[in-house]
Amino acid sequence: MTNRGESEFVSIVRSNPAVAEILRRAPHLKLPGWYLTAGGLFQTVWNHLAGRDLRAGIRDYDFFYFDDSDLSYEAENEVIQRAASVFADLGVDVEVRNEARVHLWYEQHFGTAIAPYRSTEDAIDHFVSTTCCFGITVDHGGTDEVYAPHGFDDLFAGIVRPNPRLPMRHVYEAKAERWTTEWPDLTVLPWP
């Protein structure tokens, strides 16, 4: 296994035109704690490693922010509508969510209650697989900042590892099944 790191990760994900353009436009939304995260990032790397089109198999691009000043659906929806107009011509689904309010709907959607997240990073820490736990944002100076709490080794080795921090075995297994259909060379580790 090769030890690869942040600079290679950034180079690869920024080679995906959708990622590059989302990151270019995102600062104009002026949202607190925003990150492009999850599948649009790690699946871009998987596509690169497999020699595929970097956008192949990516259902959506998760765009998170954290604003606990107004937890209403209306406030989040207003941001979703603004973002939709900013990203409208990209030809990809950019799924915008305020991570400060996820606990309000999570149980109804997934069947398990969760505690409120404290930040966007905290939300990223709770993805069902450590392989999903990536975020990239752009600071005020235009520099990329990467959040990767589990590092890059599993990502570049094609290892899907469960994250039992959120006890959602059925979600992990369903995602892993879809991913191995799309990227058959992945190694999926069993839920503990």
mmCIF file of C-alpha atoms in Angstrom:
data_model
loop_
_atom_site.group_PDB
_atom_site.id
_atom_site.type_symbol
_atom_site.label_atom_id
_atom_site.label_comp_id
_atom_site.label_asym_id
_atom_site.label_seq_id
_atom_site.Cartn_x
_atom_site.Cartn_y
_atom_site.Cartn_z
ATOM 1 C CA MET A 1 0.000 0.000 0.000
ATOM 2 C CA THR A 2 1.335 3.392 -0.980
ATOM 3 C CA ASN A 3 1.268 6.180 1.574
ATOM 4 C CA ARG A 4 -0.572 8.962 -0.223
ATOM 5 C CA GLY A 5 -1.809 12.099 1.337
ATOM 6 C CA GLU A 6 -3.642 15.332 1.241
ATOM 7 C CA SER A 7 -1.931 16.968 -1.733
ATOM 8 C CA GLU A 8 -2.686 14.007 -4.003
ATOM 9 C CA PHE A 9 -6.265 13.894 -2.701
ATOM 10 C CA VAL A 10 -6.779 17.592 -3.506
ATOM 11 C CA SER A 11 -5.198 17.221 -6.939
ATOM 12 C CA ILE A 12 -7.452 14.293 -7.824
ATOM 13 C CA VAL A 13 -10.738 15.725 -6.517
ATOM 14 C CA ARG A 14 -10.061 19.101 -8.129
ATOM 15 C CA SER A 15 -9.582 17.269 -11.443
ATOM 16 C CA ASN A 16 -13.305 16.493 -11.341
ATOM 17 C CA PRO A 17 -14.818 19.548 -13.102
ATOM 18 C CA ALA A 18 -17.936 19.447 -10.892
ATOM 19 C CA VAL A 19 -15.858 19.503 -7.690
ATOM 20 C CA ALA A 20 -13.615 22.294 -8.980
ATOM 21 C CA GLU A 21 -16.571 24.434 -9.975
ATOM 22 C CA ILE A 22 -18.517 23.848 -6.745
ATOM 23 C CA LEU A 23 -15.422 24.869 -4.765
ATOM 24 C CA ARG A 24 -14.971 27.958 -6.946
ATOM 25 C CA ARG A 25 -18.567 29.119 -6.489
ATOM 26 C CA ALA A 26 -19.228 28.042 -2.883
ATOM 27 C CA PRO A 27 -17.530 30.991 -1.136
ATOM 28 C CA HIS A 28 -20.049 33.347 -2.794
ATOM 29 C CA LEU A 29 -22.798 31.749 -0.683
ATOM 30 C CA LYS A 30 -21.073 33.051 2.488
ATOM 31 C CA LEU A 31 -22.209 30.067 4.582
ATOM 32 C CA PRO A 32 -20.668 29.261 7.954
ATOM 33 C CA GLY A 33 -18.694 26.054 8.302
ATOM 34 C CA TRP A 34 -19.259 24.869 4.742
ATOM 35 C CA TYR A 35 -17.621 21.812 3.194
ATOM 36 C CA LEU A 36 -18.034 19.819 0.038
ATOM 37 C CA THR A 37 -18.006 16.303 1.431
ATOM 38 C CA ALA A 38 -18.668 12.571 1.065
ATOM 39 C CA GLY A 39 -19.305 10.766 -2.222
ATOM 40 C CA GLY A 40 -18.393 13.536 -4.613
ATOM 41 C CA LEU A 41 -14.907 13.377 -3.104
ATOM 42 C CA PHE A 42 -14.103 9.752 -2.254
ATOM 43 C CA GLN A 43 -15.880 8.431 -5.341
ATOM 44 C CA THR A 44 -13.870 10.819 -7.530
ATOM 45 C CA VAL A 45 -10.725 9.216 -6.081
ATOM 46 C CA TRP A 46 -12.110 5.710 -6.719
ATOM 47 C CA ASN A 47 -12.855 6.697 -10.322
ATOM 48 C CA HIS A 48 -9.329 8.050 -10.729
ATOM 49 C CA LEU A 49 -7.823 4.835 -9.357
ATOM 50 C CA ALA A 50 -10.032 2.748 -11.681
ATOM 51 C CA GLY A 51 -9.185 4.856 -14.737
ATOM 52 C CA ARG A 52 -12.823 5.909 -15.186
ATOM 53 C CA ASP A 53 -14.452 9.232 -15.929
ATOM 54 C CA LEU A 54 -14.072 11.112 -12.660
ATOM 55 C CA ARG A 55 -17.820 11.771 -12.479
ATOM 56 C CA ALA A 56 -18.966 8.176 -13.140
ATOM 57 C CA GLY A 57 -21.293 6.674 -10.555
ATOM 58 C CA ILE A 58 -21.518 9.814 -8.409
ATOM 59 C CA ARG A 59 -25.160 10.372 -7.535
ATOM 60 C CA ASP A 60 -24.759 13.748 -5.859
ATOM 61 C CA TYR A 61 -22.330 16.189 -4.332
ATOM 62 C CA ASP A 62 -22.974 16.739 -0.622
ATOM 63 C CA PHE A 63 -22.544 20.342 0.434
ATOM 64 C CA PHE A 64 -22.781 20.864 4.187
ATOM 65 C CA TYR A 65 -22.796 24.000 6.288
ATOM 66 C CA PHE A 66 -23.427 24.650 9.965
ATOM 67 C CA ASP A 67 -25.729 27.441 11.145
ATOM 68 C CA ASP A 68 -27.379 26.957 14.518
ATOM 69 C CA SER A 69 -28.794 30.500 14.640
ATOM 70 C CA ASP A 70 -32.043 29.405 12.940
ATOM 71 C CA LEU A 71 -32.956 25.717 12.857
ATOM 72 C CA SER A 72 -36.167 26.190 10.917
ATOM 73 C CA TYR A 73 -36.885 24.296 7.726
ATOM 74 C CA GLU A 74 -37.607 27.642 6.083
ATOM 75 C CA ALA A 75 -34.124 29.004 6.807
ATOM 76 C CA GLU A 76 -32.441 25.897 5.415
ATOM 77 C CA ASN A 77 -34.743 25.849 2.405
ATOM 78 C CA GLU A 78 -33.838 29.462 1.613
ATOM 79 C CA VAL A 79 -30.157 28.449 1.538
ATOM 80 C CA ILE A 80 -30.985 25.392 -0.590
ATOM 81 C CA GLN A 81 -32.779 27.639 -3.096
ATOM 82 C CA ARG A 82 -29.888 30.137 -3.227
ATOM 83 C CA ALA A 83 -27.397 27.326 -3.723
ATOM 84 C CA ALA A 84 -29.568 25.747 -6.414
ATOM 85 C CA SER A 85 -29.327 28.943 -8.448
ATOM 86 C CA VAL A 86 -25.554 29.182 -7.894
ATOM 87 C CA PHE A 87 -24.961 25.569 -9.018
ATOM 88 C CA ALA A 88 -27.872 25.233 -11.500
ATOM 89 C CA ASP A 89 -25.832 24.981 -14.688
ATOM 90 C CA LEU A 90 -23.372 22.332 -13.447
ATOM 91 C CA GLY A 91 -25.503 19.385 -14.534
ATOM 92 C CA VAL A 92 -25.036 17.603 -11.182
ATOM 93 C CA ASP A 93 -27.144 17.316 -8.046
ATOM 94 C CA VAL A 94 -25.619 19.436 -5.259
ATOM 95 C CA GLU A 95 -27.369 18.373 -2.059
ATOM 96 C CA VAL A 96 -27.185 21.219 0.450
ATOM 97 C CA ARG A 97 -27.854 20.559 4.147
ATOM 98 C CA ASN A 98 -27.510 22.515 7.369
ATOM 99 C CA GLU A 99 -25.874 20.011 9.689
ATOM 100 C CA ALA A 100 -27.061 21.968 12.735
ATOM 101 C CA ARG A 101 -30.598 20.710 12.111
ATOM 102 C CA VAL A 102 -30.025 17.096 11.004
ATOM 103 C CA HIS A 103 -31.072 15.726 14.397
ATOM 104 C CA LEU A 104 -34.556 17.189 13.830
ATOM 105 C CA TRP A 105 -35.330 14.841 10.917
ATOM 106 C CA TYR A 106 -32.789 12.014 11.138
ATOM 107 C CA GLU A 107 -34.880 9.579 13.178
ATOM 108 C CA GLN A 108 -37.894 9.902 10.894
ATOM 109 C CA HIS A 109 -35.692 9.321 7.844
ATOM 110 C CA PHE A 110 -33.302 6.631 9.151
ATOM 111 C CA GLY A 111 -35.118 5.138 12.160
ATOM 112 C CA THR A 112 -32.483 6.110 14.743
ATOM 113 C CA ALA A 113 -32.313 9.260 16.857
ATOM 114 C CA ILE A 114 -29.022 11.169 16.983
ATOM 115 C CA ALA A 115 -27.666 13.937 19.172
ATOM 116 C CA PRO A 116 -27.280 17.368 17.574
ATOM 117 C CA TYR A 117 -24.014 17.827 15.750
ATOM 118 C CA ARG A 118 -21.671 20.480 17.121
ATOM 119 C CA SER A 119 -20.082 21.415 13.782
ATOM 120 C CA THR A 120 -19.821 20.328 10.183
ATOM 121 C CA GLU A 121 -16.711 18.370 11.120
ATOM 122 C CA ASP A 122 -18.700 16.542 13.803
ATOM 123 C CA ALA A 123 -21.262 15.584 11.156
ATOM 124 C CA ILE A 124 -18.516 14.295 8.846
ATOM 125 C CA ASP A 125 -17.151 12.236 11.745
ATOM 126 C CA HIS A 126 -20.488 10.381 11.891
ATOM 127 C CA PHE A 127 -20.695 9.011 8.342
ATOM 128 C CA VAL A 128 -21.381 5.246 8.350
ATOM 129 C CA SER A 129 -18.029 4.477 6.751
ATOM 130 C CA THR A 130 -14.679 6.047 7.600
ATOM 131 C CA THR A 131 -14.103 6.043 3.844
ATOM 132 C CA CYS A 132 -16.780 8.729 3.557
ATOM 133 C CA CYS A 133 -15.213 11.025 6.151
ATOM 134 C CA PHE A 134 -13.714 13.684 3.916
ATOM 135 C CA GLY A 135 -14.471 17.344 3.473
ATOM 136 C CA ILE A 136 -12.878 20.164 1.544
ATOM 137 C CA THR A 137 -13.498 23.870 1.932
ATOM 138 C CA VAL A 138 -11.788 27.035 0.764
ATOM 139 C CA ASP A 139 -10.564 29.583 3.296
ATOM 140 C CA HIS A 140 -10.865 33.372 2.938
ATOM 141 C CA GLY A 141 -7.516 33.486 1.136
ATOM 142 C CA GLY A 142 -8.598 30.919 -1.437
ATOM 143 C CA THR A 143 -6.573 28.036 0.022
ATOM 144 C CA ASP A 144 -8.038 24.536 0.136
ATOM 145 C CA GLU A 145 -8.543 23.105 3.611
ATOM 146 C CA VAL A 146 -9.145 19.377 3.909
ATOM 147 C CA TYR A 147 -10.820 17.589 6.776
ATOM 148 C CA ALA A 148 -9.845 13.902 6.814
ATOM 149 C CA PRO A 149 -10.140 12.499 10.358
ATOM 150 C CA HIS A 150 -9.168 8.962 9.300
ATOM 151 C CA GLY A 151 -6.453 9.881 6.846
ATOM 152 C CA PHE A 152 -6.054 8.712 3.268
ATOM 153 C CA ASP A 153 -4.620 5.173 3.406
ATOM 154 C CA ASP A 154 -7.939 3.288 3.187
ATOM 155 C CA LEU A 155 -9.207 5.609 0.468
ATOM 156 C CA PHE A 156 -6.237 5.032 -1.815
ATOM 157 C CA ALA A 157 -6.203 1.298 -1.030
ATOM 158 C CA GLY A 158 -9.903 0.937 -1.930
ATOM 159 C CA ILE A 159 -10.877 -0.214 1.554
ATOM 160 C CA VAL A 160 -14.378 0.482 2.844
ATOM 161 C CA ARG A 161 -14.299 0.460 6.639
ATOM 162 C CA PRO A 162 -17.373 0.735 8.899
ATOM 163 C CA ASN A 163 -17.638 3.639 11.304
ATOM 164 C CA PRO A 164 -19.542 2.266 14.317
ATOM 165 C CA ARG A 165 -19.714 5.766 15.800
ATOM 166 C CA LEU A 166 -23.153 5.839 14.232
ATOM 167 C CA PRO A 167 -24.818 2.419 14.733
ATOM 168 C CA MET A 168 -26.361 2.107 11.281
ATOM 169 C CA ARG A 169 -25.223 -1.303 10.074
ATOM 170 C CA HIS A 170 -28.061 -1.598 7.542
ATOM 171 C CA VAL A 171 -27.156 1.754 5.967
ATOM 172 C CA TYR A 172 -23.464 0.794 5.807
ATOM 173 C CA GLU A 173 -24.235 -2.543 4.184
ATOM 174 C CA ALA A 174 -26.632 -1.012 1.641
ATOM 175 C CA LYS A 175 -24.097 1.650 0.668
ATOM 176 C CA ALA A 176 -21.286 -0.899 0.448
ATOM 177 C CA GLU A 177 -23.408 -3.095 -1.810
ATOM 178 C CA ARG A 178 -24.059 -0.191 -4.197
ATOM 179 C CA TRP A 179 -20.426 0.889 -4.136
ATOM 180 C CA THR A 180 -19.088 -2.576 -4.974
ATOM 181 C CA THR A 181 -21.522 -2.786 -7.884
ATOM 182 C CA GLU A 182 -20.098 0.479 -9.217
ATOM 183 C CA TRP A 183 -16.466 -0.052 -8.095
ATOM 184 C CA PRO A 184 -15.991 -3.859 -7.954
ATOM 185 C CA ASP A 185 -12.330 -3.720 -6.862
ATOM 186 C CA LEU A 186 -13.215 -2.274 -3.444
ATOM 187 C CA THR A 187 -12.554 -4.299 -0.308
ATOM 188 C CA VAL A 188 -15.499 -4.004 2.090
ATOM 189 C CA LEU A 189 -14.765 -4.771 5.716
ATOM 190 C CA PRO A 190 -17.650 -6.279 7.723
ATOM 191 C CA TRP A 191 -19.564 -4.385 10.361
ATOM 192 C CA PRO A 192 -18.049 -5.189 13.789
#
